[in-house]
XYZ file of C-alpha atoms in Angstrom:
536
model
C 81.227 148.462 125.042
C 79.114 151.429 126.129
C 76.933 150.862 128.798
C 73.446 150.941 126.978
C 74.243 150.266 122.926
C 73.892 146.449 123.118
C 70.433 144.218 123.992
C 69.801 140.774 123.598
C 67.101 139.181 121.498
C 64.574 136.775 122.200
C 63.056 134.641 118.803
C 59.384 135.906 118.428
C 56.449 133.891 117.215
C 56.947 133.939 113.030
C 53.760 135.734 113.006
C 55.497 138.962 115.004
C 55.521 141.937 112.268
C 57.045 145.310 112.943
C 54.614 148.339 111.676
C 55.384 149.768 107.802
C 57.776 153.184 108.196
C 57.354 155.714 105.712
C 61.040 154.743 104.034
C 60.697 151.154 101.916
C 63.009 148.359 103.175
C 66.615 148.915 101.285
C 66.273 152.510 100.869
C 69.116 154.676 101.732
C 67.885 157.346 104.816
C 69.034 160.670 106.097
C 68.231 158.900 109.606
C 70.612 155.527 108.799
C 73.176 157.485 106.417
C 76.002 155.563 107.521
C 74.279 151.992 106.966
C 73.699 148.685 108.686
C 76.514 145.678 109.553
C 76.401 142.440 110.958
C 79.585 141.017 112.705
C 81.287 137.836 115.304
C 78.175 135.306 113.715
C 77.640 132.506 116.424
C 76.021 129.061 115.844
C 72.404 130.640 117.428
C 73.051 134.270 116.660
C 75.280 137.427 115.243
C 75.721 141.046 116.547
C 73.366 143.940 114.421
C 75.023 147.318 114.159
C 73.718 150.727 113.094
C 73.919 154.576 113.751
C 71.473 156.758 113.619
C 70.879 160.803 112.754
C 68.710 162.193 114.846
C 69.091 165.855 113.654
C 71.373 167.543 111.193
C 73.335 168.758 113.587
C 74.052 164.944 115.034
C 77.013 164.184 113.431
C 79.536 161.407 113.870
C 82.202 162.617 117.466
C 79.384 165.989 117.454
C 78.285 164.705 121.402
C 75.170 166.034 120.123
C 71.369 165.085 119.597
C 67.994 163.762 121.680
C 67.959 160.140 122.766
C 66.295 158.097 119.742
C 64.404 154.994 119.693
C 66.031 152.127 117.502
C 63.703 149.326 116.537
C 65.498 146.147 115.137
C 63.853 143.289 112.921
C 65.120 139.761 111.901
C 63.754 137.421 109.106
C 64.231 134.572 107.158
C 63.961 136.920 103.894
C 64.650 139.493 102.469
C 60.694 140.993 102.419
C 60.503 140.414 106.007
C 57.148 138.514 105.730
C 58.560 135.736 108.213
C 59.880 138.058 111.236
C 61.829 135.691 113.888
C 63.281 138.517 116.452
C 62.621 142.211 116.993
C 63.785 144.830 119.694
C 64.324 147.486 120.898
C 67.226 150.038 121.855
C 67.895 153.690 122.414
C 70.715 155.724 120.721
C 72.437 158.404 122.779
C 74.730 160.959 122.354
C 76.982 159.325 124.905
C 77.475 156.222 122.374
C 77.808 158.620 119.391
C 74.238 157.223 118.583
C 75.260 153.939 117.486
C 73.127 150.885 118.952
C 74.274 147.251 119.029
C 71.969 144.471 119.011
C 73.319 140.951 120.010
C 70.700 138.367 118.455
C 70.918 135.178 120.183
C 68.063 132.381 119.227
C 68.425 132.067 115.566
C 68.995 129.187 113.505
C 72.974 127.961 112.643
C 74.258 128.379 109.342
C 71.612 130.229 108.062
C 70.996 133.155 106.192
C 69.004 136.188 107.837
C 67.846 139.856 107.005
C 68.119 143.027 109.249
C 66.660 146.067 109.003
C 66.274 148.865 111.861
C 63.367 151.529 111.825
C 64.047 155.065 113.977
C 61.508 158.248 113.399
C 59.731 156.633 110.960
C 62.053 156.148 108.774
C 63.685 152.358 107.591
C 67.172 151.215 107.131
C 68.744 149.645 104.140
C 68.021 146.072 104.583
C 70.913 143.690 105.855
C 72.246 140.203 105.259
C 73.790 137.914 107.694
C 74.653 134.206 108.051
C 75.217 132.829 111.074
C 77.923 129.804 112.216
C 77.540 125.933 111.926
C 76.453 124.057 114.823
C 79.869 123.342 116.743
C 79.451 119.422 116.034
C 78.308 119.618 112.515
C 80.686 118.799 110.079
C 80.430 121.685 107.829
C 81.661 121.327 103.898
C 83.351 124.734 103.598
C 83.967 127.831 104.736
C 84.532 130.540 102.766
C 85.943 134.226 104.243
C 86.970 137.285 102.119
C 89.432 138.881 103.928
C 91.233 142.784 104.035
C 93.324 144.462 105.624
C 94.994 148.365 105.176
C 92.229 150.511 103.461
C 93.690 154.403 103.973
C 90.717 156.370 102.726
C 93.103 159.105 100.573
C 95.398 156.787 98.952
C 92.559 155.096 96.760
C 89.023 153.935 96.534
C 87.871 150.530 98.195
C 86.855 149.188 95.225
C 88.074 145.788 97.003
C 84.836 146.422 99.326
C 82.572 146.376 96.383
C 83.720 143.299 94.841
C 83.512 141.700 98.051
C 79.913 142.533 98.625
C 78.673 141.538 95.054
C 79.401 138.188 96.225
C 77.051 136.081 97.586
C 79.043 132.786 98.694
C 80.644 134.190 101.706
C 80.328 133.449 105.145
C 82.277 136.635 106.302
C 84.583 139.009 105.907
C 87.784 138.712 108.120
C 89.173 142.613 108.534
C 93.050 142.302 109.899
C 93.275 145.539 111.121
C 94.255 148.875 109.819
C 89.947 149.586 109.101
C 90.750 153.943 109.386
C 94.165 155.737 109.495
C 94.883 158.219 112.041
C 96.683 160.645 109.853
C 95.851 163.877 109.080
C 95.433 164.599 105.113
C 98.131 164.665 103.179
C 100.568 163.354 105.631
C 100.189 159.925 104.090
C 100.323 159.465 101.414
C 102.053 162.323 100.623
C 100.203 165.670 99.704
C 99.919 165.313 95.908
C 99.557 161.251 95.841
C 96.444 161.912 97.070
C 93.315 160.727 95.655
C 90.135 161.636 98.102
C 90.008 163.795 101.308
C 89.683 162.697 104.449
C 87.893 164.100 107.700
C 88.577 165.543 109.784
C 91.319 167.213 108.305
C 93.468 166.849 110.830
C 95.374 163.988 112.809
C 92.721 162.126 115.246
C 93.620 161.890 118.624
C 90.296 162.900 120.912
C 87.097 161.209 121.022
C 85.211 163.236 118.620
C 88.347 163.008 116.200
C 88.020 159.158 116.273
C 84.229 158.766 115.555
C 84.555 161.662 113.574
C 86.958 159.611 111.123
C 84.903 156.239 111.697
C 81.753 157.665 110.691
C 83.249 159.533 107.564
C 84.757 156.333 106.297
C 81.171 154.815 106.427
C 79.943 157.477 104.005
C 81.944 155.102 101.687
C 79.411 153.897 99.190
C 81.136 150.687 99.124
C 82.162 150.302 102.776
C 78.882 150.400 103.452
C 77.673 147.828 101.009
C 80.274 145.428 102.215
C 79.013 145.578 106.132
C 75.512 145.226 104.519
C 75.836 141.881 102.822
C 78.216 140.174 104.683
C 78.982 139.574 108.655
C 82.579 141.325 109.050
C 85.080 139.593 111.835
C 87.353 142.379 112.415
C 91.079 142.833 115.166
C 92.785 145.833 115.348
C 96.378 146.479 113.835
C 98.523 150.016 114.757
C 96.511 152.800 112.814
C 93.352 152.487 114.878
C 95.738 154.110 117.214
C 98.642 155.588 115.748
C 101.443 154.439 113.841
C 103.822 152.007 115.127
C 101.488 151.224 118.349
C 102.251 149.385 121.509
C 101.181 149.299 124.846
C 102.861 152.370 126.342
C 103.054 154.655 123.117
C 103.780 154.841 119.183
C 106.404 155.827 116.875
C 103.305 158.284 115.967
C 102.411 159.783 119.435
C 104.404 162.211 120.742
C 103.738 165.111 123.741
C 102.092 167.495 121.620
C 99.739 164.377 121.275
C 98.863 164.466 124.786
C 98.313 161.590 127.601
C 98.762 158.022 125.251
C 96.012 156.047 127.812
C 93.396 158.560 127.036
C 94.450 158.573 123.586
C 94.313 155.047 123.035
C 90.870 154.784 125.743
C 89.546 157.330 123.131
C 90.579 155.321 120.027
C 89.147 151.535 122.063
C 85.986 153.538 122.774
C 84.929 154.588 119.259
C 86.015 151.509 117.771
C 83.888 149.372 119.383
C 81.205 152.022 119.223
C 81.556 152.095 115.614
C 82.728 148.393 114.483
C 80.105 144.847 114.602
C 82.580 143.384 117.496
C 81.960 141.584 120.631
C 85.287 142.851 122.596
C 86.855 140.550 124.699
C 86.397 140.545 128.441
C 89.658 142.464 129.021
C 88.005 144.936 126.164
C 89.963 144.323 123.060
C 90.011 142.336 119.958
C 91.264 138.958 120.791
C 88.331 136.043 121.030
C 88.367 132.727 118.874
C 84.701 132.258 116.606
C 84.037 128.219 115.970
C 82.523 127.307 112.685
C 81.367 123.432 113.402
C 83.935 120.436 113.475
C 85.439 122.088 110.578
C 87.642 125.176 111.650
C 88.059 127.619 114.731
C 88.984 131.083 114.219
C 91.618 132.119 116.979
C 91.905 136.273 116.530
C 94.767 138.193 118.268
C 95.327 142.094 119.570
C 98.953 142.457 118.756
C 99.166 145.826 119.815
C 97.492 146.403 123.298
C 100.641 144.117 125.335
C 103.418 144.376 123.380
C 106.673 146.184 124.811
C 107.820 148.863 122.924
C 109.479 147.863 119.539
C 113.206 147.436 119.644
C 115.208 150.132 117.229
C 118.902 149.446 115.891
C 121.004 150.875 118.492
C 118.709 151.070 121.586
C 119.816 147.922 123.391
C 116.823 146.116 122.992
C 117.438 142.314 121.954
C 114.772 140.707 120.008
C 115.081 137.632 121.345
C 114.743 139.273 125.185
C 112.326 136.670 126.725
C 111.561 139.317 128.914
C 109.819 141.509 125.900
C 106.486 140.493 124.885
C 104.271 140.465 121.787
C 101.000 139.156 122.928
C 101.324 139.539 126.522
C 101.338 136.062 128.787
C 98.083 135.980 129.654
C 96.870 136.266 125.320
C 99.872 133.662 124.772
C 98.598 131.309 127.053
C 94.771 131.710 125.879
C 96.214 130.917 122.402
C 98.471 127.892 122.856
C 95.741 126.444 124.996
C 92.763 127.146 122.488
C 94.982 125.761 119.691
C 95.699 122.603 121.757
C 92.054 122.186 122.990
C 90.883 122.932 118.898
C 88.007 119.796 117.729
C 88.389 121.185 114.789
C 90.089 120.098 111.413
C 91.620 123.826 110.874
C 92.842 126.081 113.169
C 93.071 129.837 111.947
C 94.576 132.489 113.615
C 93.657 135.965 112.689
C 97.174 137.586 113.643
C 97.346 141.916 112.199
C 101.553 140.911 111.966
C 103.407 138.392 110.046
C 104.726 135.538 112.100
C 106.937 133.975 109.306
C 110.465 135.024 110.081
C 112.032 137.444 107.290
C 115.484 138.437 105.663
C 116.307 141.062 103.458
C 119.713 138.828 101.957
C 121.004 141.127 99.056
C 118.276 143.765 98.491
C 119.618 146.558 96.613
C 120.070 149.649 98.085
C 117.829 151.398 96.276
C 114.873 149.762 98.215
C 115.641 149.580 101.401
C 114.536 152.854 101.883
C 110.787 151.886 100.418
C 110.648 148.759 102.723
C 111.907 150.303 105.247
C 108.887 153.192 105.090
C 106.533 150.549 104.133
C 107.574 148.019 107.136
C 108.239 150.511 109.951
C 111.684 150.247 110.434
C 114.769 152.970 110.689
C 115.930 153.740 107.395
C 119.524 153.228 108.281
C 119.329 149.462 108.479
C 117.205 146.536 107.412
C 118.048 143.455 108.837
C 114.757 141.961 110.681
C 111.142 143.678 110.418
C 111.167 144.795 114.227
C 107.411 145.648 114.023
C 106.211 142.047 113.265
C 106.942 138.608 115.023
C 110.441 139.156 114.139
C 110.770 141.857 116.703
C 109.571 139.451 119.147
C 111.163 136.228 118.778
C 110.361 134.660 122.565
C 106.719 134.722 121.758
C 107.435 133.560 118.247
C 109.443 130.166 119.574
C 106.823 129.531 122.491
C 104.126 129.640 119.912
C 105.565 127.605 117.060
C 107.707 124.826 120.005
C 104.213 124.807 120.677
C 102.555 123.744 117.816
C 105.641 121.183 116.599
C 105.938 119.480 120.233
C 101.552 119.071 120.591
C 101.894 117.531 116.876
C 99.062 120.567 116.528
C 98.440 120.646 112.888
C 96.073 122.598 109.555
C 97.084 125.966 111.823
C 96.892 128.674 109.428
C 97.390 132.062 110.251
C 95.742 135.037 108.306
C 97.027 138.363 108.213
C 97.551 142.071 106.782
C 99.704 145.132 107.788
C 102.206 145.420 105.046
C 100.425 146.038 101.861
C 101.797 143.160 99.834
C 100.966 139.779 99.050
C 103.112 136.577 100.652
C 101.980 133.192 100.756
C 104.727 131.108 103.421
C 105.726 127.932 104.826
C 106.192 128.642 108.867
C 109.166 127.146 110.133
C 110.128 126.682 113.234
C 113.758 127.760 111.752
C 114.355 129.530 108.657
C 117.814 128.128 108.579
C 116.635 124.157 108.845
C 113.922 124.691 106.216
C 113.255 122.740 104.023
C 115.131 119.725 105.929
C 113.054 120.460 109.160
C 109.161 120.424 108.082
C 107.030 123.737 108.644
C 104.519 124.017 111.409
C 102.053 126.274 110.252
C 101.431 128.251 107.108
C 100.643 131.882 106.562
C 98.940 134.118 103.836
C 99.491 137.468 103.926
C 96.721 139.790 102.086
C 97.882 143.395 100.805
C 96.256 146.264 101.174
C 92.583 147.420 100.232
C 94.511 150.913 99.235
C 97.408 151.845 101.237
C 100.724 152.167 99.512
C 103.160 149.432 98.681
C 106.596 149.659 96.998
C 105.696 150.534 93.136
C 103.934 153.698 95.242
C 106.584 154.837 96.901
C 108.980 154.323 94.626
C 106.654 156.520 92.598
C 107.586 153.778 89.611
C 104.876 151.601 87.423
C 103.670 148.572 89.209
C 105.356 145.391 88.238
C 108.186 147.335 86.225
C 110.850 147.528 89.195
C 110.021 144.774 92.002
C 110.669 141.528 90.643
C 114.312 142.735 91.568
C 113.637 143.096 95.529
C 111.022 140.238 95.558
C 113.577 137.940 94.025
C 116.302 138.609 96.531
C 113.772 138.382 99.520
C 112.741 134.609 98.231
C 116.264 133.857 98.012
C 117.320 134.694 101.280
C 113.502 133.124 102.705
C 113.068 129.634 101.091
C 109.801 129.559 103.375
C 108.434 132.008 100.851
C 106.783 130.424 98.043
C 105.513 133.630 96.671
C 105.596 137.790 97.069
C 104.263 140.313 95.230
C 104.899 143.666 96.396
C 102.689 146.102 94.036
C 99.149 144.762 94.172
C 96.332 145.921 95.346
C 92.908 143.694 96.701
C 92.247 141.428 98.698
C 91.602 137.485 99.172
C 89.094 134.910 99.154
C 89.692 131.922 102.080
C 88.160 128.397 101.037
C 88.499 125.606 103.787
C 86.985 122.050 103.251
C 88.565 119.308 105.087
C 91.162 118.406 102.529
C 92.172 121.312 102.112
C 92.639 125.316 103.169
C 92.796 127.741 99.671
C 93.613 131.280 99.148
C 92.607 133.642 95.887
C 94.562 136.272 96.145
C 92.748 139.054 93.987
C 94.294 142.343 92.628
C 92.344 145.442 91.547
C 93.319 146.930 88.125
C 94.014 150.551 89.657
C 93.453 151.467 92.990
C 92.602 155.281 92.219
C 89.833 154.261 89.959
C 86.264 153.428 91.771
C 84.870 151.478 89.187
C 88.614 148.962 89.489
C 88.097 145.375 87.718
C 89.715 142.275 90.337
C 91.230 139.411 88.631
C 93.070 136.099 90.608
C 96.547 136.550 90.592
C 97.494 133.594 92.255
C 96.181 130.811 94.391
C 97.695 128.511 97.074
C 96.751 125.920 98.900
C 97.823 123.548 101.982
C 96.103 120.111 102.650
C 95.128 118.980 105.365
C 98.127 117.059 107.373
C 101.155 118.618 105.575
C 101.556 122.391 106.633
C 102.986 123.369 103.522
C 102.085 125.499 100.863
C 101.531 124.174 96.600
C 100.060 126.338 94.061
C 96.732 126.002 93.428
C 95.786 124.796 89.704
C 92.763 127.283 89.486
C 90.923 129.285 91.938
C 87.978 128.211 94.175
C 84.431 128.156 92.199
């Protein structure tokens, strides 16, 4: 975090009012065009976000514009006339004028309003809900959750659904937030639907806040961050393409030095997103939410080894090649094993469920392969995910089957279709040997799946590939490769539920969402059963 962004609050005497500005509460500004967030909500508190304009010229990566005072405001509701914590912070240029405030003293699981004042002028007015105690035994908890939201391949109509809703505790982002790319590299100049900026592929400082603050002039980004807290990790395309810890598929010389590339990219994220980083200044850090789930969240890309490529020598099952890096591996198996809780999620940006192609027909192995990250010239094992990695795969899963660690479920995004899985510690003994986890994968907010590239009608041509990727995975109990959405969590202690939701048209801002499936696991089995009807 930049040195001077972030303050912590005191709670102030209810009585504690901040003076009127000349912009009413909720109000969209010139000063606060890019909006308010909330994010990582604690028992006693939750981290405020905004950015502020000091001058026309100040604009998002510009290095430009006067040191501006931020003043910050909590209440109980939504007029403010019971103010519980105020403060102050100053915005700089050298922090692309974005301030942080971490509120500490509140109330757990309650429901607060933020607004920040700068020059007079007021902020739209935000909403934020912080954790359970850690020993209360909370009913439910109740997450949307995203992933994969490229700006030109649709709008994020997902967003907007998302922040109509008023029964959510959060918003779990699993990475891909912005895309790197330059416009019309992907999608493909002419599949287009919006333009993004800049223009060009980000790689500097300035090109990185540049493209974080132009995806927050997203009407509906914007409303999302204001109504709910959002629990974001990185994936790859905060980066580049195809990241890991010494390069990408995406970087190459003309891109210059990778370190300063990727310092640049770690800088403006946390700049830019409502996340506490972790003490070794990335994404992994575990949230509790009472005696009723912990939320374990992983940085798959900062340690890995370089992914292994047909051809290169590289074996998968190397115990020498990491995905998480020993010391992230070690945090994890020990948090899981240490867990009070009933659930145990684990916000992972990759799949960890092991996956086959069996008899896919030719024709679309070229799609998956674009769509997975792998060379086009054979498909055997999706070398980008958990799969590429398979030591840290069997240390994590030995792990949970030998510690009898159950109700782990892991969350996560990256490849723009839908899966719901049984984990098993080997495909090959499954059913026979029980799963020890279960996974649900959530498409993509807008980037492309297979219907897309294909350039084909969704749900015309993919029954074909999904059909021969359930045969040859029997731990998949359902894929659907063409939507687009996202999904709504629900954990109680029975049980752990997931709606998925699909949009009726990405390219359409005003898309409808409708529940295309839901599945659930209860609590003790680690396997997956349709869901009768989605959550209410």
């Amino acid at each position: 975090m930049v040195a001077g962004t972030a303050a912590t609050a005191a709670l102030l005497p209810v009585s504690g009012a901040l003076a009127q500005g000349s912009v009413a509460a909720g109000a969209e500004s010139p000063t606060f065009e890019h909006g308010v967030a909330s994010g990582d909500p604690l028992p006693d508190g939750v981290l405020l976000w905004t950015r502020v304009t000091p001058e026309p010229g100040a604009v998002p990566g510009s290095g430009t514009g006067p040191d501006t005072e931020v003043d910050w405001e909590v209440a109980e509701d939504r007029e403010f006339t019971t103010p519980v914590a105020r403060g102050s912070l100053t915005a700089t240029a050298a922090a692309d004028h974005t301030v942080k405030a971490d509120v500490r003293g509140l109330r757990a699981a309650t429901t607060y309003y933020f607004r920040f004042t700068a020059g007079g002028e007021r902020s739209p007015v935000g909403r934020a809900r912080t954790a359970p105690a850690p020993e209360a035994s909370a009913d439910r908890l109740r997450f949307g959750v995203v992933s994969c939201a490229n700006y030109e391949a649709g709008y994020f109509a997902s967003y907007r659904h998302l922040a109509a809703r008023d029964d959510l505790d959060a918003v779990l982002h699993l990475g891909d937030y912005i895309y790197e790319y330059g416009t019309g590299e992907y999608p493909a100049e002419g599949q287009t639907v919006r333009t993004v900026q800049p223009e060009h592929e980000i790689v500097t400082l300035a090109d990185y806040r540049a493209r974080h603050g132009h995806y927050r002039t997203d009407a509906d980004l914007r409303a999302l961050h204001a109504a709910h807290p959002v629990i974001a990790i990185w994936d790859d395309h905060e980066f580049a393409n195809d990241a890991w810890s010494g390069g990408a598929e995406a970087h190459g010389p003309e891109d210059g030095d990778w370190s300063a590339r990727v310092a640049a990219a770690k800088q403006a994220y946390f700049e830019w997103m409502p996340v506490r980083p972790s003490t070794e200044g990335t994404t992994y850090r575990r949230l509790r939410f009472g005696r009723l789930a912990d939320l374990h969240l992983l940085d798959l890309r900062s340690f890995r080894d370089k992914q292994a490529r047909f051809g290169d020598g590289k074996d998968v099952d190397d115990p020498d090649r990491t995905l998480t890096g020993r010391r992230q591996l070690d945090w994890l198996t020990s948090g899981l094993s240490a867990s009070p809780t009933r659930w145990r999620l684990v916000g992972t940006s990759v799949m960890i469920s092991p996956m086959a192609f069996g008899s896919v027909p030719a024709r679309f192995l070229g799609p998956l392969a674009e769509l997975l990250g792998l060379p086009k010239e054979g498909l055997a094992v999706n070398l980008d995910q958990w799969d590429g990695y398979t030591d840290d795969r069997r240390e994590l899963l030995s792990h949970l089957r030998d510690r009898r660690i159950d109700n782990t479920v892991f969350l996560t995004g990256d490849i723009h279709m839908n899966w719901a899985n049984d984990v098993p510690f080997q495909a090959a003994t499954y059913p026979d040997e029980a799963p020890v986890a279960t996974e649900f994968v959530i498409t993509s907010v807008t980037s492309d799946n297979v219907d897309e590239v294909l350039r084909v009608a969704p749900d015309t041509v993919s029954s074909v590939p999904e059909a021969a990727i359930r045969a040859a995975n029997r731990h998949v109990r359902w894929l659907d490769m063409d939507s687009h959405g996202y999904g709504v969590l629900d954990v109680t202690a029975e049980r752990a539920q997931m709606d998925y939701f699909v949009l009726s048209d990405k390219t359409d801002p005003a898309a409808t969402a409708e529940v295309r499936r839901s599945y659930l696991t209860r609590s003790g089995t680690q396997r997956l059963e349709r869901a009768d009807q989605p959550v209410r």
